Coordinates of N, CA and C and ligand atoms in Angstrom, one line a residue:
M1 N 14.2 -34.9 -13.7 CA 13.1 -34.1 -13.0 C 13.1 -32.7 -13.7
T2 N 11.9 -32.2 -14.0 CA 11.7 -30.9 -14.7 C 12.1 -29.8 -13.7
P3 N 13.0 -28.9 -14.1 CA 13.4 -27.8 -13.2 C 12.1 -26.9 -13.0
R4 N 12.1 -26.4 -11.7 CA 11.0 -25.5 -11.4 C 11.1 -24.2 -12.2
R5 N 10.0 -23.8 -12.8 CA 10.0 -22.5 -13.6 C 9.9 -21.3 -12.6
T6 N 10.7 -20.3 -12.9 CA 10.6 -19.1 -12.1 C 9.3 -18.4 -12.4
M7 N 8.5 -18.1 -11.4 CA 7.2 -17.4 -11.7 C 7.5 -16.0 -12.0
T8 N 6.6 -15.4 -12.9 CA 6.7 -14.0 -13.2 C 6.2 -13.2 -12.0
Q9 N 6.5 -11.9 -12.1 CA 6.0 -11.0 -11.0 C 4.5 -11.0 -11.0
D10 N 3.9 -11.0 -12.2 CA 2.4 -11.0 -12.3 C 1.8 -12.3 -11.7
E11 N 2.5 -13.4 -11.9 CA 2.0 -14.7 -11.3 C 2.1 -14.6 -9.8
L12 N 3.2 -14.0 -9.3 CA 3.4 -14.0 -7.8 C 2.3 -13.1 -7.3
K13 N 1.9 -12.0 -8.0 CA 0.9 -11.1 -7.5 C -0.5 -11.9 -7.5
T14 N -0.7 -12.7 -8.5 CA -2.0 -13.5 -8.5 C -2.0 -14.4 -7.3
L15 N -0.8 -15.0 -7.0 CA -0.7 -16.0 -5.9 C -1.1 -15.3 -4.6
V16 N -0.5 -14.2 -4.3 CA -0.8 -13.5 -3.0 C -2.2 -12.9 -3.0
G17 N -2.7 -12.5 -4.1 CA -4.1 -12.0 -4.2 C -5.0 -13.1 -3.8
Q18 N -4.8 -14.3 -4.2 CA -5.7 -15.4 -3.9 C -5.4 -15.8 -2.4
A19 N -4.2 -15.7 -2.0 CA -3.9 -16.1 -0.6 C -4.6 -15.2 0.4
A20 N -4.8 -14.0 0.1 CA -5.4 -13.0 1.0 C -6.9 -13.4 1.3
L21 N -7.5 -14.2 0.5 CA -8.9 -14.6 0.7 C -9.1 -15.2 2.1
Q22 N -8.0 -15.9 2.6 CA -8.1 -16.6 3.9 C -8.4 -15.6 5.0
Y23 N -8.2 -14.3 4.8 CA -8.4 -13.3 5.8 C -9.8 -12.6 5.7
V24 N -10.5 -13.0 4.7 CA -11.8 -12.3 4.4 C -12.9 -13.2 5.1
E25 N -13.6 -12.6 6.1 CA -14.7 -13.3 6.8 C -16.0 -13.1 6.0
P26 N -16.7 -14.2 5.6 CA -18.0 -14.0 4.9 C -18.9 -13.1 5.7
G27 N -19.6 -12.2 5.0 CA -20.5 -11.3 5.7 C -19.9 -10.0 6.3
S28 N -18.5 -9.9 6.2 CA -17.9 -8.8 6.8 C -17.7 -7.7 5.7
I29 N -17.2 -6.5 6.2 CA -16.8 -5.4 5.3 C -15.3 -5.4 5.3
V30 N -14.7 -5.5 4.1 CA -13.3 -5.6 4.0 C -12.7 -4.2 3.4
G31 N -11.6 -3.9 4.0 CA -10.9 -2.7 3.5 C -10.0 -3.1 2.3
V32 N -10.0 -2.3 1.3 CA -9.3 -2.7 0.0 C -8.4 -1.6 -0.4
G33 N -7.1 -1.9 -0.6 CA -6.1 -1.0 -1.1 C -6.1 -0.7 -2.6
T34 N -5.0 -0.4 -3.1 CA -4.9 0.0 -4.5 C -3.6 -0.6 -5.1
G35 N -3.7 -0.9 -6.4 CA -2.5 -1.3 -7.1 C -2.7 -2.6 -7.9
S36 N -1.7 -3.0 -8.6 CA -1.9 -4.2 -9.5 C -2.0 -5.5 -8.7
T37 N -1.4 -5.5 -7.5 CA -1.5 -6.7 -6.6 C -2.9 -6.7 -6.0
V38 N -3.4 -5.6 -5.6 CA -4.8 -5.5 -5.1 C -5.8 -5.9 -6.2
D39 N -5.5 -5.5 -7.4 CA -6.4 -5.8 -8.5 C -6.6 -7.4 -8.5
K40 N -5.5 -8.1 -8.3 CA -5.5 -9.6 -8.3 C -6.4 -10.0 -7.1
F41 N -6.3 -9.4 -6.0 CA -7.1 -9.7 -4.8 C -8.6 -9.5 -5.1
I42 N -8.9 -8.3 -5.7 CA -10.3 -8.0 -6.1 C -10.8 -9.1 -7.0
D43 N -10.1 -9.4 -8.0 CA -10.5 -10.4 -9.0 C -10.7 -11.8 -8.3
A44 N -9.8 -12.1 -7.4 CA -10.0 -13.4 -6.6 C -11.2 -13.4 -5.7
L45 N -11.4 -12.3 -5.1 CA -12.6 -12.1 -4.2 C -13.9 -12.3 -5.0
A46 N -13.9 -11.6 -6.1 CA -15.1 -11.7 -7.0 C -15.4 -13.1 -7.5
A47 N -14.3 -13.8 -7.8 CA -14.4 -15.2 -8.3 C -14.6 -16.2 -7.2
S48 N -14.4 -15.9 -6.0 CA -14.4 -16.9 -4.9 C -15.7 -17.3 -4.5
G49 N -16.7 -16.5 -4.7 CA -18.0 -16.8 -4.2 C -18.2 -16.4 -2.7
I50 N -17.2 -15.9 -2.1 CA -17.3 -15.4 -0.7 C -18.2 -14.1 -0.7
Q51 N -19.3 -14.2 0.0 CA -20.2 -13.1 0.1 C -19.8 -12.1 1.2
V52 N -19.3 -10.9 0.8 CA -19.0 -9.9 1.8 C -20.1 -8.9 1.8
A53 N -20.2 -8.2 3.0 CA -21.3 -7.2 3.1 C -20.9 -6.0 2.2
G54 N -19.6 -5.9 1.9 CA -19.2 -4.8 1.1 C -17.7 -4.5 1.4
A55 N -17.2 -3.5 0.7 CA -15.8 -3.1 0.8 C -15.7 -1.6 1.0
V56 N -14.7 -1.2 1.7 CA -14.3 0.2 1.8 C -13.1 0.4 0.9
S57 N -13.1 1.2 0.0 CA -12.1 1.3 -1.0 C -11.1 2.5 -0.8
S58 N -9.9 2.4 -1.2 CA -8.9 3.4 -1.0 C -8.6 4.2 -2.2
S59 N -9.4 4.0 -3.3 CA -9.1 4.7 -4.5 C -10.3 4.6 -5.5
V60 N -10.3 5.6 -6.4 CA -11.3 5.5 -7.5 C -11.0 4.3 -8.3
R61 N -9.7 4.0 -8.5 CA -9.4 2.8 -9.3 C -10.0 1.5 -8.8
S62 N -9.7 1.3 -7.5 CA -10.3 0.0 -6.8 C -11.8 0.0 -6.8
T63 N -12.4 1.2 -6.5 CA -13.8 1.3 -6.5 C -14.4 0.9 -7.8
E64 N -13.9 1.4 -8.9 CA -14.4 1.1 -10.2 C -14.3 -0.4 -10.5
R65 N -13.1 -1.0 -10.1 CA -12.9 -2.4 -10.4 C -13.9 -3.3 -9.6
M66 N -14.1 -2.9 -8.3 CA -15.0 -3.7 -7.5 C -16.4 -3.6 -8.0
K67 N -16.8 -2.4 -8.3 CA -18.2 -2.2 -8.7 C -18.5 -3.0 -10.0
A68 N -17.5 -3.0 -10.9 CA -17.6 -3.7 -12.2 C -17.8 -5.2 -11.9
L69 N -17.2 -5.7 -10.8 CA -17.3 -7.1 -10.5 C -18.4 -7.4 -9.5
G70 N -19.2 -6.5 -9.2 CA -20.4 -6.7 -8.4 C -20.2 -6.7 -6.9
I71 N -19.0 -6.1 -6.5 CA -18.7 -6.0 -5.0 C -19.2 -4.6 -4.6
A72 N -20.1 -4.6 -3.6 CA -20.6 -3.3 -3.1 C -19.6 -2.5 -2.4
V73 N -19.5 -1.2 -2.7 CA -18.5 -0.3 -2.1 C -19.2 0.7 -1.2
L74 N -18.7 0.7 0.0 CA -19.3 1.6 1.0 C -18.4 2.8 1.3
D75 N -19.0 3.8 1.7 CA -18.2 5.0 2.1 C -17.5 4.8 3.4
A76 N -16.3 5.3 3.6 CA -15.6 5.1 4.8 C -16.4 5.7 6.0
A77 N -17.1 6.7 5.7 CA -17.8 7.4 6.8 C -19.0 6.5 7.3
E78 N -19.4 5.5 6.5 CA -20.5 4.7 6.9 C -20.1 3.6 7.9
V79 N -18.8 3.3 8.0 CA -18.4 2.2 8.8 C -17.6 2.7 10.1
Q80 N -17.8 1.9 11.1 CA -17.1 2.3 12.4 C -15.8 1.6 12.5
G81 N -15.6 0.5 11.8 CA -14.4 -0.3 11.9 C -14.4 -1.4 10.9
L82 N -13.2 -1.9 10.6 CA -13.0 -3.0 9.7 C -12.2 -4.1 10.3
G83 N -12.5 -5.4 10.0 CA -11.7 -6.4 10.6 C -10.3 -6.4 9.9
V84 N -10.3 -6.3 8.6 CA -9.0 -6.4 7.9 C -8.9 -5.4 6.7
Y85 N -7.7 -5.0 6.5 CA -7.4 -4.1 5.4 C -6.3 -4.8 4.5
I86 N -6.6 -5.0 3.3 CA -5.7 -5.7 2.4 C -5.1 -4.8 1.3
D87 N -3.8 -4.7 1.3 CA -3.2 -3.7 0.4 C -1.8 -4.2 0.0
G88 N -1.3 -3.7 -1.1 CA 0.1 -4.0 -1.5 C 1.1 -3.0 -0.9
A89 N 2.3 -3.1 -1.4 CA 3.4 -2.1 -1.0 C 4.4 -2.0 -2.0
D90 N 5.1 -0.9 -2.0 CA 6.3 -0.7 -2.9 C 7.5 -1.3 -2.3
E91 N 7.6 -1.2 -1.0 CA 8.7 -1.8 -0.2 C 8.1 -2.2 1.2
I92 N 8.6 -3.4 1.7 CA 8.2 -3.7 3.1 C 9.5 -4.3 3.7
D93 N 9.7 -3.9 5.0 CA 10.9 -4.5 5.7 C 10.4 -5.6 6.6
H94 N 11.3 -6.3 7.3 CA 11.0 -7.4 8.1 C 10.2 -7.1 9.3
G95 N 10.1 -5.8 9.6 CA 9.2 -5.4 10.7 C 7.8 -5.0 10.3
G96 N 7.5 -5.2 9.0 CA 6.2 -4.8 8.5 C 6.0 -3.3 8.2
H97 N 7.1 -2.5 8.3 CA 7.0 -1.1 7.9 C 7.1 -1.1 6.3
M98 N 6.4 -0.1 5.8 CA 6.2 -0.1 4.3 C 6.5 1.3 3.7
I99 N 6.9 1.3 2.5 CA 6.7 2.4 1.6 C 5.6 2.1 0.7
K100 N 4.6 3.1 0.6 CA 3.5 2.9 -0.3 C 3.2 4.3 -1.0
G101 N 2.4 4.2 -2.0 CA 2.0 5.4 -2.8 C 2.5 5.4 -4.2
G102 N 3.1 4.3 -4.6 CA 3.5 4.2 -6.0 C 2.3 4.5 -7.0
G103 N 1.1 4.1 -6.5 CA -0.1 4.4 -7.3 C -0.8 5.7 -6.9
A104 N -0.2 6.5 -6.1 CA -0.7 7.8 -5.7 C -1.9 7.8 -4.8
A105 N -2.2 6.6 -4.2 CA -3.4 6.5 -3.4 C -3.1 6.5 -1.9
L106 N -1.9 7.0 -1.5 CA -1.4 6.7 -0.1 C -2.3 7.4 0.9
T107 N -2.9 8.5 0.7 CA -3.7 9.2 1.7 C -4.9 8.4 2.1
R108 N -5.7 8.0 1.1 CA -6.9 7.2 1.3 C -6.5 5.8 1.9
E109 N -5.4 5.3 1.4 CA -4.9 4.0 1.9 C -4.7 4.1 3.4
K110 N -4.0 5.2 3.9 CA -3.8 5.3 5.3 C -5.1 5.5 6.1
I111 N -6.0 6.2 5.5 CA -7.3 6.4 6.2 C -8.0 5.1 6.3
V112 N -8.1 4.3 5.3 CA -8.9 3.0 5.4 C -8.1 2.0 6.2
A113 N -6.8 2.0 6.1 CA -6.0 1.1 7.0 C -6.2 1.4 8.5
D114 N -6.4 2.7 8.8 CA -6.6 3.1 10.2 C -7.9 2.6 10.7
L115 N -8.9 2.3 9.9 CA -10.2 1.8 10.3 C -10.1 0.3 10.7
A116 N -9.0 -0.3 10.2 CA -9.0 -1.8 10.3 C -8.2 -2.3 11.5
Q117 N -8.6 -3.4 12.0 CA -7.9 -4.1 13.2 C -6.6 -4.7 12.7
K118 N -6.6 -5.2 11.4 CA -5.4 -5.9 10.9 C -5.1 -5.4 9.5
F119 N -3.8 -5.1 9.3 CA -3.3 -4.8 8.0 C -2.6 -6.0 7.4
V120 N -3.1 -6.5 6.3 CA -2.5 -7.6 5.6 C -1.9 -7.1 4.3
C121 N -0.6 -7.2 4.2 CA 0.1 -6.7 3.0 C 0.3 -7.9 2.1
I122 N 0.0 -7.6 0.8 CA 0.3 -8.7 -0.2 C 1.3 -8.1 -1.2
A123 N 2.4 -8.9 -1.4 CA 3.5 -8.4 -2.2 C 4.3 -9.5 -2.8
D124 N 4.9 -9.3 -3.9 CA 5.8 -10.3 -4.5 C 7.2 -10.0 -3.8
E125 N 8.0 -11.0 -3.9 CA 9.2 -11.0 -3.1 C 10.2 -9.9 -3.4
S126 N 10.0 -9.3 -4.6 CA 10.9 -8.2 -4.9 C 10.7 -6.9 -4.0
K127 N 9.6 -6.9 -3.3 CA 9.3 -5.8 -2.4 C 9.9 -5.9 -1.0
L128 N 10.5 -7.0 -0.7 CA 11.0 -7.2 0.7 C 12.4 -6.6 0.7
V129 N 12.7 -5.7 1.7 CA 14.0 -5.0 1.8 C 14.5 -5.1 3.2
Q130 N 15.8 -4.8 3.4 CA 16.3 -4.7 4.7 C 16.0 -3.3 5.3
T131 N 16.2 -2.3 4.5 CA 16.0 -0.9 5.0 C 15.2 -0.2 3.9
L132 N 14.1 0.5 4.4 CA 13.3 1.3 3.4 C 14.1 2.4 2.8
G133 N 13.8 2.7 1.5 CA 14.3 3.9 0.9 C 14.9 3.8 -0.5
K134 N 15.0 2.6 -1.0 CA 15.5 2.4 -2.3 C 14.4 2.9 -3.3
F135 N 13.2 2.5 -3.0 CA 12.0 2.9 -3.9 C 11.8 4.4 -3.6
P136 N 11.7 5.2 -4.6 CA 11.4 6.7 -4.4 C 10.2 6.9 -3.5
L137 N 10.4 7.6 -2.4 CA 9.3 7.8 -1.4 C 8.3 8.7 -1.9
P138 N 7.0 8.2 -2.1 CA 5.9 9.1 -2.5 C 5.5 10.0 -1.3
V139 N 5.3 11.3 -1.5 CA 4.7 12.1 -0.5 C 3.6 13.0 -1.1
E140 N 2.4 12.9 -0.6 CA 1.3 13.7 -1.2 C 1.4 15.1 -0.5
V141 N 1.4 16.1 -1.4 CA 1.6 17.5 -0.9 C 0.6 18.4 -1.4
I142 N 0.3 19.5 -0.6 CA -0.4 20.6 -1.1 C 0.4 21.3 -2.2
P143 N -0.1 21.6 -3.4 CA 0.8 22.1 -4.5 C 1.6 23.3 -4.1
M144 N 1.1 24.2 -3.4 CA 1.9 25.4 -3.1 C 3.1 25.2 -2.2
A145 N 3.1 24.0 -1.5 CA 4.2 23.7 -0.6 C 5.3 22.9 -1.3
A146 N 5.1 22.5 -2.5 CA 6.0 21.5 -3.1 C 7.5 21.9 -3.1
A147 N 7.7 23.2 -3.5 CA 9.1 23.6 -3.7 C 9.8 23.7 -2.3
Q148 N 9.1 24.2 -1.3 CA 9.7 24.2 0.1 C 9.9 22.8 0.6
L149 N 9.0 21.9 0.4 CA 9.2 20.6 0.8 C 10.3 19.9 0.1
A150 N 10.5 20.2 -1.1 CA 11.7 19.6 -1.8 C 13.0 20.1 -1.2
R151 N 13.0 21.4 -0.7 CA 14.2 21.9 0.0 C 14.4 21.1 1.3
R152 N 13.3 20.9 2.0 CA 13.4 20.1 3.3 C 14.0 18.7 3.0
F153 N 13.5 18.1 2.0 CA 14.1 16.7 1.7 C 15.6 16.8 1.3
A154 N 15.9 17.9 0.6 CA 17.3 18.0 0.2 C 18.2 18.1 1.4
A155 N 17.7 18.8 2.5 CA 18.5 18.9 3.7 C 18.7 17.5 4.4
L156 N 17.9 16.6 4.0 CA 18.0 15.2 4.6 C 18.8 14.3 3.6
G157 N 19.3 14.9 2.5 CA 20.0 14.2 1.5 C 19.2 13.6 0.4
G158 N 17.9 14.0 0.4 CA 17.0 13.4 -0.6 C 16.8 14.3 -1.8
V159 N 16.4 13.7 -2.9 CA 16.1 14.5 -4.1 C 14.6 14.3 -4.5
A160 N 13.8 15.4 -4.4 CA 12.4 15.3 -4.6 C 12.0 15.7 -6.0
T161 N 11.2 14.9 -6.6 CA 10.8 15.2 -8.0 C 9.3 15.2 -8.0
L162 N 8.7 16.2 -8.6 CA 7.3 16.3 -8.8 C 6.8 15.2 -9.8
R163 N 5.8 14.4 -9.4 CA 5.4 13.4 -10.3 C 4.5 14.1 -11.4
A164 N 5.1 14.0 -12.6 CA 4.5 14.8 -13.7 C 3.1 14.3 -14.1
G165 N 2.2 15.3 -14.2 CA 0.9 15.0 -14.7 C 0.0 14.3 -13.8
V166 N 0.4 14.2 -12.5 CA -0.4 13.4 -11.5 C -1.1 14.4 -10.6
V167 N -2.5 14.3 -10.5 CA -3.3 14.9 -9.5 C -4.0 13.8 -8.8
T168 N -3.8 13.8 -7.4 CA -4.4 12.6 -6.7 C -5.9 12.7 -6.6
D169 N -6.5 11.6 -6.1 CA -7.9 11.6 -5.9 C -8.4 12.8 -5.0
N170 N -7.4 13.3 -4.2 CA -7.7 14.4 -3.3 C -7.3 15.8 -3.9
G171 N -7.0 15.9 -5.1 CA -6.6 17.1 -5.8 C -5.2 17.6 -5.4
C172 N -4.4 16.8 -4.9 CA -3.0 17.2 -4.5 C -2.0 16.6 -5.5
H173 N -0.7 17.0 -5.2 CA 0.4 16.5 -6.0 C 1.3 15.5 -5.2
I174 N 2.1 14.8 -6.0 CA 3.0 13.8 -5.4 C 4.5 14.2 -5.6
L175 N 5.2 14.2 -4.6 CA 6.7 14.3 -4.7 C 7.2 12.9 -4.6
D176 N 8.2 12.5 -5.4 CA 8.9 11.2 -5.3 C 10.3 11.5 -4.8
V177 N 10.7 11.0 -3.7 CA 12.0 11.4 -3.1 C 13.0 10.2 -3.1
T178 N 14.1 10.4 -3.8 CA 15.1 9.4 -3.9 C 16.3 9.8 -2.9
G179 N 17.1 8.8 -2.7 CA 18.3 9.1 -1.9 C 18.2 9.0 -0.4
L180 N 17.0 8.6 0.1 CA 16.8 8.5 1.5 C 17.1 7.1 2.0
K181 N 17.6 7.0 3.2 CA 17.8 5.7 3.9 C 17.0 5.8 5.2
I182 N 15.8 5.1 5.2 CA 14.9 5.3 6.3 C 15.1 4.3 7.4
S183 N 16.1 4.5 8.3 CA 16.5 3.5 9.3 C 15.5 3.5 10.5
D184 N 14.8 4.6 10.7 CA 13.8 4.6 11.8 C 12.5 5.0 11.2
P185 N 11.8 4.1 10.6 CA 10.5 4.5 9.9 C 9.5 5.2 10.8
V186 N 9.4 4.7 12.0 CA 8.3 5.3 12.9 C 8.6 6.8 13.1
A187 N 9.9 7.1 13.5 CA 10.3 8.5 13.7 C 10.2 9.3 12.5
F188 N 10.6 8.7 11.4 CA 10.6 9.5 10.1 C 9.2 9.8 9.7
E189 N 8.3 8.9 9.8 CA 6.9 9.2 9.4 C 6.3 10.3 10.3
A190 N 6.6 10.2 11.6 CA 6.0 11.2 12.5 C 6.6 12.6 12.2
D191 N 7.9 12.6 11.9 CA 8.5 13.9 11.6 C 8.0 14.5 10.4
V192 N 8.1 13.8 9.3 CA 7.7 14.4 8.0 C 6.2 14.7 7.9
N193 N 5.4 14.0 8.6 CA 3.9 14.3 8.7 C 3.7 15.6 9.2
Q194 N 4.6 16.2 10.0 CA 4.3 17.5 10.6 C 4.8 18.7 9.8
W195 N 5.5 18.4 8.7 CA 6.0 19.5 7.9 C 4.8 20.2 7.2
P196 N 4.7 21.5 7.3 CA 3.5 22.2 6.6 C 3.5 21.9 5.1
G197 N 2.3 21.5 4.7 CA 2.1 21.2 3.3 C 2.1 19.7 3.0
V198 N 2.6 18.9 3.9 CA 2.6 17.5 3.7 C 1.2 17.0 4.0
V199 N 0.5 16.3 3.1 CA -0.8 15.7 3.3 C -0.5 14.3 3.9
T200 N 0.3 13.5 3.3 CA 0.6 12.2 3.7 C 2.0 11.8 3.3
V201 N 2.8 11.2 4.2 CA 4.1 10.7 3.7 C 3.9 9.2 3.5
G202 N 4.5 8.7 2.5 CA 4.3 7.3 2.1 C 5.0 6.2 2.9
V203 N 5.5 6.6 4.1 CA 6.0 5.6 5.0 C 4.8 5.2 5.9
F204 N 4.5 3.9 5.9 CA 3.4 3.3 6.8 C 4.2 2.5 7.9
A205 N 4.4 3.2 9.0 CA 5.2 2.5 10.1 C 4.4 2.5 11.4
R206 N 3.8 3.6 11.7 CA 3.0 3.6 13.0 C 1.9 2.5 12.8
N207 N 1.2 2.5 11.7 CA 0.2 1.5 11.4 C 0.8 0.5 10.4
R208 N 1.7 -0.4 10.9 CA 2.4 -1.2 9.9 C 1.6 -2.5 9.6
A209 N 2.1 -3.3 8.7 CA 1.4 -4.5 8.4 C 1.6 -5.5 9.5
Q210 N 0.6 -6.1 10.0 CA 0.7 -7.2 11.0 C 1.1 -8.5 10.3
V211 N 0.6 -8.6 9.1 CA 0.9 -9.9 8.3 C 1.4 -9.4 6.9
C212 N 2.4 -10.1 6.4 CA 2.8 -9.9 5.0 C 2.7 -11.3 4.3
L213 N 1.9 -11.3 3.3 CA 1.9 -12.5 2.4 C 2.8 -12.3 1.2
L214 N 3.9 -12.9 1.2 CA 5.0 -12.6 0.3 C 5.0 -13.7 -0.8
G215 N 4.8 -13.3 -2.0 CA 4.8 -14.3 -3.1 C 6.2 -14.6 -3.6
T216 N 6.6 -15.9 -3.5 CA 7.9 -16.4 -3.9 C 7.7 -17.6 -4.8
S217 N 8.7 -17.9 -5.5 CA 8.6 -19.1 -6.4 C 8.4 -20.4 -5.7
E218 N 8.7 -20.4 -4.4 CA 8.5 -21.6 -3.6 C 7.1 -21.5 -3.0
G219 N 6.3 -20.5 -3.3 CA 5.0 -20.4 -2.7 C 4.8 -19.1 -1.9
V220 N 3.7 -19.0 -1.2 CA 3.4 -17.8 -0.4 C 4.1 -18.0 1.0
K221 N 4.9 -17.0 1.4 CA 5.5 -17.1 2.7 C 4.7 -16.0 3.6
T222 N 4.4 -16.4 4.8 CA 3.7 -15.5 5.7 C 4.7 -15.0 6.7
L223 N 4.8 -13.6 6.6 CA 5.7 -13.0 7.6 C 4.8 -12.3 8.6
S224 N 5.0 -12.4 9.9 CA 4.2 -11.7 10.9 C 5.0 -11.4 12.1
Ligands
5RP301 C1 -0.6 2.5 -4.3 C2 0.2 1.6 -3.5 C3 0.4 0.2 -4.0 O1 0.0 -0.6 -3.0 C4 1.9 0.0 -4.3 O2 2.3 1.0 -5.2 C5 2.1 -1.4 -4.9 O3 1.5 -1.5 -6.1 P1 1.6 -2.8 -7.0 O4 0.8 -3.8 -6.3 O5 1.0 -2.3 -8.3 O6 3.0 -3.2 -7.1 O7 0.7 2.0 -2.5 O8 -0.7 3.8 -3.8

């Protein structure tokens, strides 16, 4: 018998990008996240022939990709709600809490996710963790607050580094924070969100993923 070949991370991303199509209702408006996994979803949607009324995008990157493939992109302000929001994650735990923002799009991602009834996370199996915090936590900040916020994270045992050369779609900066163990993601998100100068913390816990399509070499596993 030929041994099963281990799939590459890129192949796993393609797998879950395609699997997410089952959550797209023809004629609906779909919320679309950002990242290399979402790129696979966008490509799959364009190739699928499923006619959507349009998409609300969480980044310039995803907007450009969708427009290039003929998917209409609507302004978030034009829609009152979305059935589903599909996005990747940098980490996801078994409760659907996530770290996001590796692509610096976390603020718009949270805004579009908030419009949706259901958050479907698409990720390869390397993203599944027991406890959030190994991936450096992205935090979008007002530039003048960066140094003070780095001191606040230091008080929690974290080391915050300014992401060099990055200005977000909203004209802000990103701190990446290592050394945190986020055992209560809901409380952590609520707390850090209130620090002056924080635009968005990259913990997505209050609005967690209801479904995670996890790409594994055995196929797509659905966690919910
Ligand atoms: C962008 C994100 C992405 O969803 C996250 O970084 C995962 O990206 P990828 O699919 O490329 O691994 O939060 O801000």
